[in-house]
mmCIF file of N, CA and C in Angstrom:
data_model
loop_
_atom_site.group_PDB
_atom_site.id
_atom_site.type_symbol
_atom_site.label_atom_id
_atom_site.label_comp_id
_atom_site.label_asym_id
_atom_site.label_seq_id
_atom_site.Cartn_x
_atom_site.Cartn_y
_atom_site.Cartn_z
ATOM 1 N N LYS A 282 -8.444 10.175 15.909
ATOM 2 C CA LYS A 282 -8.422 10.017 17.571
ATOM 3 C C LYS A 282 -6.829 10.891 17.610
ATOM 4 N N ARG A 283 -6.025 10.600 17.276
ATOM 5 C CA ARG A 283 -5.055 11.758 17.666
ATOM 6 C C ARG A 283 -5.387 12.870 17.544
ATOM 7 N N ARG A 284 -5.962 13.313 16.732
ATOM 8 C CA ARG A 284 -5.910 15.090 16.391
ATOM 9 C C ARG A 284 -7.036 15.802 17.012
ATOM 10 N N GLY A 285 -7.994 14.404 17.802
ATOM 11 C CA GLY A 285 -9.493 15.352 18.374
ATOM 12 C C GLY A 285 -10.102 15.163 17.518
ATOM 13 N N VAL A 286 -10.357 14.473 16.382
ATOM 14 C CA VAL A 286 -11.263 14.691 15.557
ATOM 15 C C VAL A 286 -12.453 13.606 15.989
ATOM 16 N N LYS A 287 -13.897 13.974 16.005
ATOM 17 C CA LYS A 287 -14.469 12.772 16.719
ATOM 18 C C LYS A 287 -15.428 12.524 15.220
ATOM 19 N N VAL A 288 -15.403 11.230 14.863
ATOM 20 C CA VAL A 288 -16.106 10.814 14.089
ATOM 21 C C VAL A 288 -17.282 9.486 13.956
ATOM 22 N N TYR A 289 -17.781 8.672 13.122
ATOM 23 C CA TYR A 289 -18.791 7.969 13.506
ATOM 24 C C TYR A 289 -17.316 6.827 12.843
ATOM 25 N N ALA A 290 -17.084 5.890 13.797
ATOM 26 C CA ALA A 290 -15.998 4.780 13.601
ATOM 27 C C ALA A 290 -16.646 4.436 12.323
ATOM 28 N N ASP A 291 -17.656 3.460 12.256
ATOM 29 C CA ASP A 291 -18.216 2.764 10.841
ATOM 30 C C ASP A 291 -18.273 3.567 10.057
ATOM 31 N N ASP A 292 -18.149 4.740 9.665
ATOM 32 C CA ASP A 292 -17.504 5.528 8.567
ATOM 33 C C ASP A 292 -16.919 5.721 7.867
ATOM 34 N N LEU A 293 -15.853 5.419 8.574
ATOM 35 C CA LEU A 293 -14.014 5.405 8.156
ATOM 36 C C LEU A 293 -13.578 4.167 8.339
ATOM 37 N N LYS A 294 -14.156 3.331 9.190
ATOM 38 C CA LYS A 294 -13.401 1.803 8.914
ATOM 39 C C LYS A 294 -12.465 1.494 8.071
ATOM 40 N N ASN A 295 -13.071 1.577 6.652
ATOM 41 C CA ASN A 295 -12.269 1.095 5.721
ATOM 42 C C ASN A 295 -11.239 2.145 4.859
ATOM 43 N N GLN A 296 -11.536 3.503 5.475
ATOM 44 C CA GLN A 296 -10.105 4.439 5.195
ATOM 45 C C GLN A 296 -8.974 4.317 5.262
ATOM 46 N N VAL A 297 -7.970 4.421 4.527
ATOM 47 C CA VAL A 297 -6.652 3.866 4.663
ATOM 48 C C VAL A 297 -6.062 5.659 4.407
ATOM 49 N N VAL A 298 -5.254 6.181 5.229
ATOM 50 C CA VAL A 298 -4.575 7.249 4.405
ATOM 51 C C VAL A 298 -3.032 7.398 5.159
ATOM 52 N N LEU A 299 -2.519 8.303 4.115
ATOM 53 C CA LEU A 299 -1.103 8.434 4.360
ATOM 54 C C LEU A 299 -0.868 9.450 5.180
ATOM 55 N N GLU A 300 0.065 9.890 6.308
ATOM 56 C CA GLU A 300 0.330 10.706 7.013
ATOM 57 C C GLU A 300 1.703 11.042 6.074
ATOM 58 N N THR A 301 2.042 12.103 5.785
ATOM 59 C CA THR A 301 3.086 12.712 5.077
ATOM 60 C C THR A 301 4.230 13.155 6.612
ATOM 61 N N PRO A 302 5.512 13.496 6.143
ATOM 62 C CA PRO A 302 6.389 13.967 7.248
ATOM 63 C C PRO A 302 5.483 15.455 7.646
ATOM 64 N N THR A 303 5.051 16.251 6.892
ATOM 65 C CA THR A 303 4.312 17.415 7.640
ATOM 66 C C THR A 303 3.395 17.398 8.126
ATOM 67 N N GLY A 304 2.607 16.211 8.492
ATOM 68 C CA GLY A 304 1.688 15.762 9.338
ATOM 69 C C GLY A 304 0.413 15.825 8.084
ATOM 70 N N GLU A 305 0.501 16.229 6.972
ATOM 71 C CA GLU A 305 -1.102 15.969 6.029
ATOM 72 C C GLU A 305 -1.534 14.506 5.941
ATOM 73 N N LEU A 306 -2.753 14.685 6.047
ATOM 74 C CA LEU A 306 -3.248 13.400 5.750
ATOM 75 C C LEU A 306 -4.103 13.363 4.360
ATOM 76 N N LEU A 307 -3.356 12.064 3.749
ATOM 77 C CA LEU A 307 -3.687 11.983 2.096
ATOM 78 C C LEU A 307 -4.662 10.705 2.315
ATOM 79 N N PRO A 308 -6.012 10.564 1.869
ATOM 80 C CA PRO A 308 -6.604 9.238 1.733
ATOM 81 C C PRO A 308 -5.973 8.680 0.306
ATOM 82 N N ILE A 309 -5.978 7.293 0.675
ATOM 83 C CA ILE A 309 -5.318 6.454 -0.163
ATOM 84 C C ILE A 309 -6.724 5.985 -1.018
ATOM 85 N N LEU A 310 -6.416 6.141 -2.542
ATOM 86 C CA LEU A 310 -7.231 5.522 -3.424
ATOM 87 C C LEU A 310 -7.337 4.148 -3.962
ATOM 88 N N PRO A 311 -8.722 3.356 -3.135
ATOM 89 C CA PRO A 311 -8.539 1.767 -3.351
ATOM 90 C C PRO A 311 -8.579 1.696 -4.625
ATOM 91 N N ASP A 312 -7.673 1.653 -5.582
ATOM 92 C CA ASP A 312 -7.655 1.347 -6.809
ATOM 93 C C ASP A 312 -6.833 0.053 -7.228
ATOM 94 N N TRP A 313 -6.618 0.041 -8.418
ATOM 95 C CA TRP A 313 -5.451 -1.437 -8.745
ATOM 96 C C TRP A 313 -4.246 -1.632 -7.861
ATOM 97 N N ARG A 314 -3.992 -0.411 -7.326
ATOM 98 C CA ARG A 314 -2.217 -0.435 -6.485
ATOM 99 C C ARG A 314 -2.593 0.068 -4.877
ATOM 100 N N GLY A 315 -3.333 1.349 -4.834
ATOM 101 C CA GLY A 315 -3.864 1.640 -3.344
ATOM 102 C C GLY A 315 -4.271 0.647 -2.669
ATOM 103 N N ARG A 316 -5.290 -0.263 -3.349
ATOM 104 C CA ARG A 316 -6.030 -1.493 -2.832
ATOM 105 C C ARG A 316 -5.191 -2.480 -1.902
ATOM 106 N N ALA A 317 -3.672 -2.495 -1.638
ATOM 107 C CA ALA A 317 -3.164 -3.154 -1.182
ATOM 108 C C ALA A 317 -3.032 -2.843 0.465
ATOM 109 N N PHE A 318 -3.316 -1.358 0.277
ATOM 110 C CA PHE A 318 -3.396 -0.913 1.968
ATOM 111 C C PHE A 318 -4.711 -1.378 2.305
ATOM 112 N N HIS A 319 -5.499 -1.009 1.807
ATOM 113 C CA HIS A 319 -7.199 -1.520 2.413
ATOM 114 C C HIS A 319 -6.925 -2.883 2.426
ATOM 115 N N GLN A 320 -6.196 -4.010 2.151
ATOM 116 C CA GLN A 320 -6.426 -5.274 2.526
ATOM 117 C C GLN A 320 -5.337 -5.636 3.133
ATOM 118 N N ASP A 321 -4.108 -5.139 3.033
ATOM 119 C CA ASP A 321 -2.934 -6.128 3.759
ATOM 120 C C ASP A 321 -2.138 -4.773 4.923
ATOM 121 N N GLU A 322 -2.631 -5.589 6.282
ATOM 122 C CA GLU A 322 -2.350 -4.544 7.262
ATOM 123 C C GLU A 322 -1.159 -4.667 7.762
ATOM 124 N N ARG A 323 0.010 -5.408 6.950
ATOM 125 C CA ARG A 323 1.005 -5.420 6.982
ATOM 126 C C ARG A 323 1.713 -4.000 6.606
ATOM 127 N N LEU A 324 1.100 -3.473 5.420
ATOM 128 C CA LEU A 324 1.279 -2.371 5.175
ATOM 129 C C LEU A 324 1.233 -1.058 5.776
ATOM 130 N N ARG A 325 0.254 -0.726 6.693
ATOM 131 C CA ARG A 325 0.199 0.033 7.914
ATOM 132 C C ARG A 325 0.839 0.530 8.625
ATOM 133 N N GLU A 326 0.767 1.397 9.697
ATOM 134 C CA GLU A 326 1.852 1.867 10.540
ATOM 135 C C GLU A 326 2.998 1.752 10.394
ATOM 136 N N ARG A 327 3.676 1.767 9.142
ATOM 137 C CA ARG A 327 4.944 2.037 9.282
ATOM 138 C C ARG A 327 5.435 2.699 8.097
ATOM 139 N N ASP A 328 6.768 2.624 7.924
ATOM 140 C CA ASP A 328 7.341 3.914 7.082
ATOM 141 C C ASP A 328 7.347 3.523 5.777
ATOM 142 N N VAL A 329 6.591 4.395 5.109
ATOM 143 C CA VAL A 329 6.496 4.003 3.286
ATOM 144 C C VAL A 329 7.000 4.980 2.601
ATOM 145 N N GLU A 330 7.493 4.499 1.363
ATOM 146 C CA GLU A 330 7.591 5.504 0.497
ATOM 147 C C GLU A 330 6.744 5.444 -0.694
ATOM 148 N N LEU A 331 5.801 6.363 -1.211
ATOM 149 C CA LEU A 331 4.832 6.019 -2.126
ATOM 150 C C LEU A 331 4.873 6.751 -3.466
ATOM 151 N N VAL A 332 4.960 6.649 -4.666
ATOM 152 C CA VAL A 332 5.264 6.872 -6.090
ATOM 153 C C VAL A 332 3.868 7.484 -6.367
ATOM 154 N N GLY A 333 3.275 7.812 -6.884
ATOM 155 C CA GLY A 333 1.870 7.949 -6.977
ATOM 156 C C GLY A 333 1.655 9.451 -7.484
ATOM 157 N N PHE A 334 0.397 10.024 -7.588
ATOM 158 C CA PHE A 334 0.098 11.566 -7.995
ATOM 159 C C PHE A 334 -1.754 11.824 -7.592
ATOM 160 N N ARG A 335 -2.015 12.854 -7.650
ATOM 161 C CA ARG A 335 -2.896 13.379 -7.013
ATOM 162 C C ARG A 335 -3.835 13.984 -8.391
ATOM 163 N N ARG A 336 -4.780 14.080 -8.375
ATOM 164 C CA ARG A 336 -5.788 14.682 -9.719
ATOM 165 C C ARG A 336 -6.006 15.830 -9.013
ATOM 166 N N GLU A 337 -6.228 16.896 -9.694
ATOM 167 C CA GLU A 337 -6.775 18.302 -9.191
ATOM 168 C C GLU A 337 -8.132 18.039 -8.906
ATOM 169 N N GLY A 338 -8.745 19.095 -7.926
ATOM 170 C CA GLY A 338 -9.701 18.776 -7.033
ATOM 171 C C GLY A 338 -9.688 17.393 -6.543
ATOM 172 N N LEU A 339 -9.604 16.358 -6.590
ATOM 173 C CA LEU A 339 -9.742 15.281 -5.614
ATOM 174 C C LEU A 339 -8.526 15.604 -4.319
ATOM 175 N N PRO A 340 -8.901 14.777 -2.995
ATOM 176 C CA PRO A 340 -7.845 14.677 -2.371
ATOM 177 C C PRO A 340 -7.174 13.134 -2.296
ATOM 178 N N TYR A 341 -7.788 12.178 -3.159
ATOM 179 C CA TYR A 341 -7.157 10.826 -2.834
ATOM 180 C C TYR A 341 -5.783 10.918 -3.685
ATOM 181 N N LEU A 342 -4.917 10.140 -3.318
ATOM 182 C CA LEU A 342 -3.397 9.535 -3.800
ATOM 183 C C LEU A 342 -3.684 8.312 -4.508
ATOM 184 N N ASN A 343 -3.451 8.663 -5.737
ATOM 185 C CA ASN A 343 -3.223 7.508 -6.705
ATOM 186 C C ASN A 343 -2.273 6.715 -6.459
ATOM 187 N N VAL A 344 -1.748 5.883 -6.357
ATOM 188 C CA VAL A 344 -0.471 4.941 -5.718
ATOM 189 C C VAL A 344 0.217 4.113 -7.038
ATOM 190 N N LEU A 345 1.171 4.330 -7.507
ATOM 191 C CA LEU A 345 2.208 3.609 -8.373
ATOM 192 C C LEU A 345 2.745 2.514 -8.073
ATOM 193 N N SER A 346 3.500 2.903 -7.143
ATOM 194 C CA SER A 346 4.712 2.333 -6.480
ATOM 195 C C SER A 346 4.791 2.270 -5.228
ATOM 196 N N VAL A 347 4.735 0.687 -4.761
ATOM 197 C CA VAL A 347 4.963 0.975 -3.006
ATOM 198 C C VAL A 347 6.713 0.726 -2.603
ATOM 199 N N TYR A 348 7.032 1.497 -1.703
ATOM 200 C CA TYR A 348 8.155 0.900 -0.988
ATOM 201 C C TYR A 348 8.120 0.686 0.574
ATOM 202 N N THR A 349 8.674 -0.061 0.898
ATOM 203 C CA THR A 349 8.643 -0.152 2.654
ATOM 204 C C THR A 349 10.104 -0.383 3.265
ATOM 205 N N PHE A 350 10.187 -0.074 4.458
ATOM 206 C CA PHE A 350 11.491 -0.293 4.922
ATOM 207 C C PHE A 350 11.566 -1.177 6.172
ATOM 208 N N ASP A 351 12.778 -2.170 6.319
ATOM 209 C CA ASP A 351 12.882 -2.780 6.861
ATOM 210 C C ASP A 351 13.636 -2.495 8.148
ATOM 211 N N GLU A 352 13.723 -3.362 9.044
ATOM 212 C CA GLU A 352 14.202 -2.783 10.567
ATOM 213 C C GLU A 352 15.572 -1.708 10.481
ATOM 214 N N LYS A 353 16.283 -2.165 9.331
ATOM 215 C CA LYS A 353 17.733 -1.728 9.165
ATOM 216 C C LYS A 353 17.632 -0.360 8.122
ATOM 217 N N ARG A 354 16.298 -0.243 7.758
ATOM 218 C CA ARG A 354 15.998 1.110 6.969
ATOM 219 C C ARG A 354 16.541 1.124 5.465
ATOM 220 N N THR A 355 16.438 -0.325 5.044
ATOM 221 C CA THR A 355 16.814 -0.649 3.700
ATOM 222 C C THR A 355 15.434 -0.424 3.088
ATOM 223 N N ARG A 356 15.182 0.188 2.034
ATOM 224 C CA ARG A 356 14.243 0.724 1.252
ATOM 225 C C ARG A 356 13.925 -0.749 0.018
ATOM 226 N N GLN A 357 12.865 -1.141 0.260
ATOM 227 C CA GLN A 357 12.461 -2.340 0.001
ATOM 228 C C GLN A 357 11.144 -2.301 -1.529
ATOM 229 N N TYR A 358 11.354 -2.813 -2.467
ATOM 230 C CA TYR A 358 9.866 -2.615 -3.445
ATOM 231 C C TYR A 358 9.125 -3.481 -2.917
ATOM 232 N N THR A 359 7.927 -3.375 -2.529
ATOM 233 C CA THR A 359 7.132 -3.965 -2.209
ATOM 234 C C THR A 359 5.696 -4.159 -3.017
ATOM 235 N N ASP A 360 5.450 -5.706 -3.247
ATOM 236 C CA ASP A 360 4.025 -6.381 -4.056
ATOM 237 C C ASP A 360 4.264 -7.548 -3.944
ATOM 238 N N TYR A 361 3.790 -8.619 -4.582
ATOM 239 C CA TYR A 361 3.226 -9.802 -3.904
ATOM 240 C C TYR A 361 3.181 -10.762 -5.103
ATOM 241 N N TRP A 362 3.739 -11.868 -4.647
ATOM 242 C CA TRP A 362 4.102 -12.935 -5.756
ATOM 243 C C TRP A 362 4.017 -14.586 -5.546
ATOM 244 N N CYS A 363 3.450 -15.149 -6.221
ATOM 245 C CA CYS A 363 2.888 -16.577 -6.508
ATOM 246 C C CYS A 363 4.499 -17.279 -6.463
ATOM 247 N N ASP A 364 4.825 -18.267 -6.119
ATOM 248 C CA ASP A 364 5.722 -19.117 -5.923
ATOM 249 C C ASP A 364 5.307 -20.336 -6.977
ATOM 250 N N ILE A 365 4.466 -20.655 -7.358
ATOM 251 C CA ILE A 365 3.859 -21.871 -7.948
ATOM 252 C C ILE A 365 3.885 -21.495 -9.569
ATOM 253 N N CYS A 366 3.199 -20.140 -9.671
ATOM 254 C CA CYS A 366 3.020 -19.893 -11.092
ATOM 255 C C CYS A 366 4.031 -18.831 -11.595
ATOM 256 N N SER A 367 5.020 -18.001 -10.485
ATOM 257 C CA SER A 367 5.811 -17.121 -11.008
ATOM 258 C C SER A 367 5.182 -15.784 -11.441
ATOM 259 N N ILE A 368 4.034 -15.549 -10.752
ATOM 260 C CA ILE A 368 3.399 -14.468 -11.459
ATOM 261 C C ILE A 368 3.420 -13.038 -10.459
ATOM 262 N N ARG A 369 3.758 -11.960 -10.517
ATOM 263 C CA ARG A 369 3.547 -11.035 -9.767
ATOM 264 C C ARG A 369 2.354 -10.072 -9.764
ATOM 265 N N THR A 370 1.954 -9.463 -8.510
ATOM 266 C CA THR A 370 0.799 -9.202 -8.607
ATOM 267 C C THR A 370 0.864 -7.840 -7.850
ATOM 268 N N ARG A 371 -0.005 -6.753 -7.325
ATOM 269 C CA ARG A 371 -0.250 -5.339 -6.676
ATOM 270 C C ARG A 371 -0.651 -5.315 -5.987
ATOM 271 N N THR A 372 -2.096 -6.943 -5.131
ATOM 272 C CA THR A 372 -2.506 -6.583 -4.206
ATOM 273 C C THR A 372 -2.400 -7.901 -3.895
ATOM 274 N N PRO A 373 -3.203 -8.319 -2.739
ATOM 275 C CA PRO A 373 -2.826 -9.820 -1.942
ATOM 276 C C PRO A 373 -3.679 -10.346 -2.047
ATOM 277 N N GLY A 374 -3.847 -11.527 -2.206
ATOM 278 C CA GLY A 374 -5.057 -12.503 -2.436
ATOM 279 C C GLY A 374 -4.945 -13.617 -3.257
ATOM 280 N N VAL A 375 -5.585 -14.005 -3.942
ATOM 281 C CA VAL A 375 -5.340 -15.323 -4.394
ATOM 282 C C VAL A 375 -4.434 -15.018 -5.799
ATOM 283 N N CYS A 376 -3.719 -16.048 -6.618
ATOM 284 C CA CYS A 376 -3.309 -15.863 -7.635
ATOM 285 C C CYS A 376 -4.371 -16.513 -8.705
ATOM 286 N N TRP A 377 -4.317 -15.411 -9.990
ATOM 287 C CA TRP A 377 -5.336 -15.565 -10.849
ATOM 288 C C TRP A 377 -5.450 -16.739 -11.682
ATOM 289 N N CYS A 378 -3.959 -17.366 -11.645
ATOM 290 C CA CYS A 378 -3.848 -18.796 -12.360
ATOM 291 C C CYS A 378 -3.942 -19.942 -11.431
ATOM 292 N N CYS A 379 -3.293 -19.841 -10.562
ATOM 293 C CA CYS A 379 -3.462 -21.501 -9.689
ATOM 294 C C CYS A 379 -4.621 -21.270 -8.216
ATOM 295 N N GLN A 380 -4.999 -20.447 -8.083
ATOM 296 C CA GLN A 380 -5.738 -20.077 -6.989
ATOM 297 C C GLN A 380 -5.477 -20.068 -5.670
ATOM 298 N N GLU A 381 -3.832 -20.316 -5.882
ATOM 299 C CA GLU A 381 -3.448 -20.181 -4.183
ATOM 300 C C GLU A 381 -2.882 -18.970 -3.769
ATOM 301 N N GLU A 382 -2.526 -18.419 -2.570
ATOM 302 C CA GLU A 382 -2.707 -17.343 -2.017
ATOM 303 C C GLU A 382 -1.256 -16.676 -2.054
ATOM 304 N N THR A 383 -1.214 -15.530 -2.770
ATOM 305 C CA THR A 383 0.300 -14.761 -2.977
ATOM 306 C C THR A 383 0.525 -14.437 -1.943
ATOM 307 N N GLU A 384 2.147 -14.182 -2.110
ATOM 308 C CA GLU A 384 2.857 -14.005 -0.858
ATOM 309 C C GLU A 384 3.635 -12.451 -0.812
ATOM 310 N N LEU A 385 3.406 -11.674 0.160
ATOM 311 C CA LEU A 385 4.072 -10.536 0.407
ATOM 312 C C LEU A 385 5.359 -10.562 0.220
ATOM 313 N N ASP A 386 6.046 -9.458 -1.283
ATOM 314 C CA ASP A 386 6.827 -9.570 -1.444
ATOM 315 C C ASP A 386 7.823 -8.448 -1.640
ATOM 316 N N LEU A 387 9.240 -8.021 -0.774
ATOM 317 C CA LEU A 387 9.669 -7.291 -0.736
ATOM 318 C C LEU A 387 11.256 -7.679 -0.983
ATOM 319 N N ARG A 388 11.441 -6.369 -2.154
ATOM 320 C CA ARG A 388 12.764 -6.706 -2.457
ATOM 321 C C ARG A 388 13.491 -5.414 -2.420
ATOM 322 N N ASP A 389 14.904 -5.557 -2.467
ATOM 323 C CA ASP A 389 15.876 -4.239 -3.107
ATOM 324 C C ASP A 389 15.535 -4.178 -4.052
ATOM 325 N N ARG A 390 15.431 -2.897 -4.410
ATOM 326 C CA ARG A 390 15.737 -1.905 -5.790
ATOM 327 C C ARG A 390 16.395 -0.552 -5.744
ATOM 328 N N LYS A 391 17.161 -0.696 -6.657
ATOM 329 C CA LYS A 391 18.011 0.672 -6.519
ATOM 330 C C LYS A 391 16.922 1.869 -7.476
ATOM 331 N N ASP A 392 15.659 1.668 -7.969
ATOM 332 C CA ASP A 392 15.095 2.866 -8.430
ATOM 333 C C ASP A 392 14.119 2.724 -7.989
#
């Protein structure tokens, strides 16, 4: 909408894109890692740093790692954690072991 493009909202309602610092819009592939942006609205509308790649001829960004920034601009590795089973996952949802909900986990990492 900000760019004045008129589309049918239902056709794009599940599409999530990364807006680069230069204003380019890259659709995020909802695969094993990128699906978190489709499922967890807390990852949207915020500054992120993504490690990923694009395949030649495809517009989608394959996300490998997600870093978000807190209010002090501290870079935090972002994934999901089950406190009960100590299992880390890449997308939100229930733990595959205990079936309890995983929690968003933000950790300082130097890499």
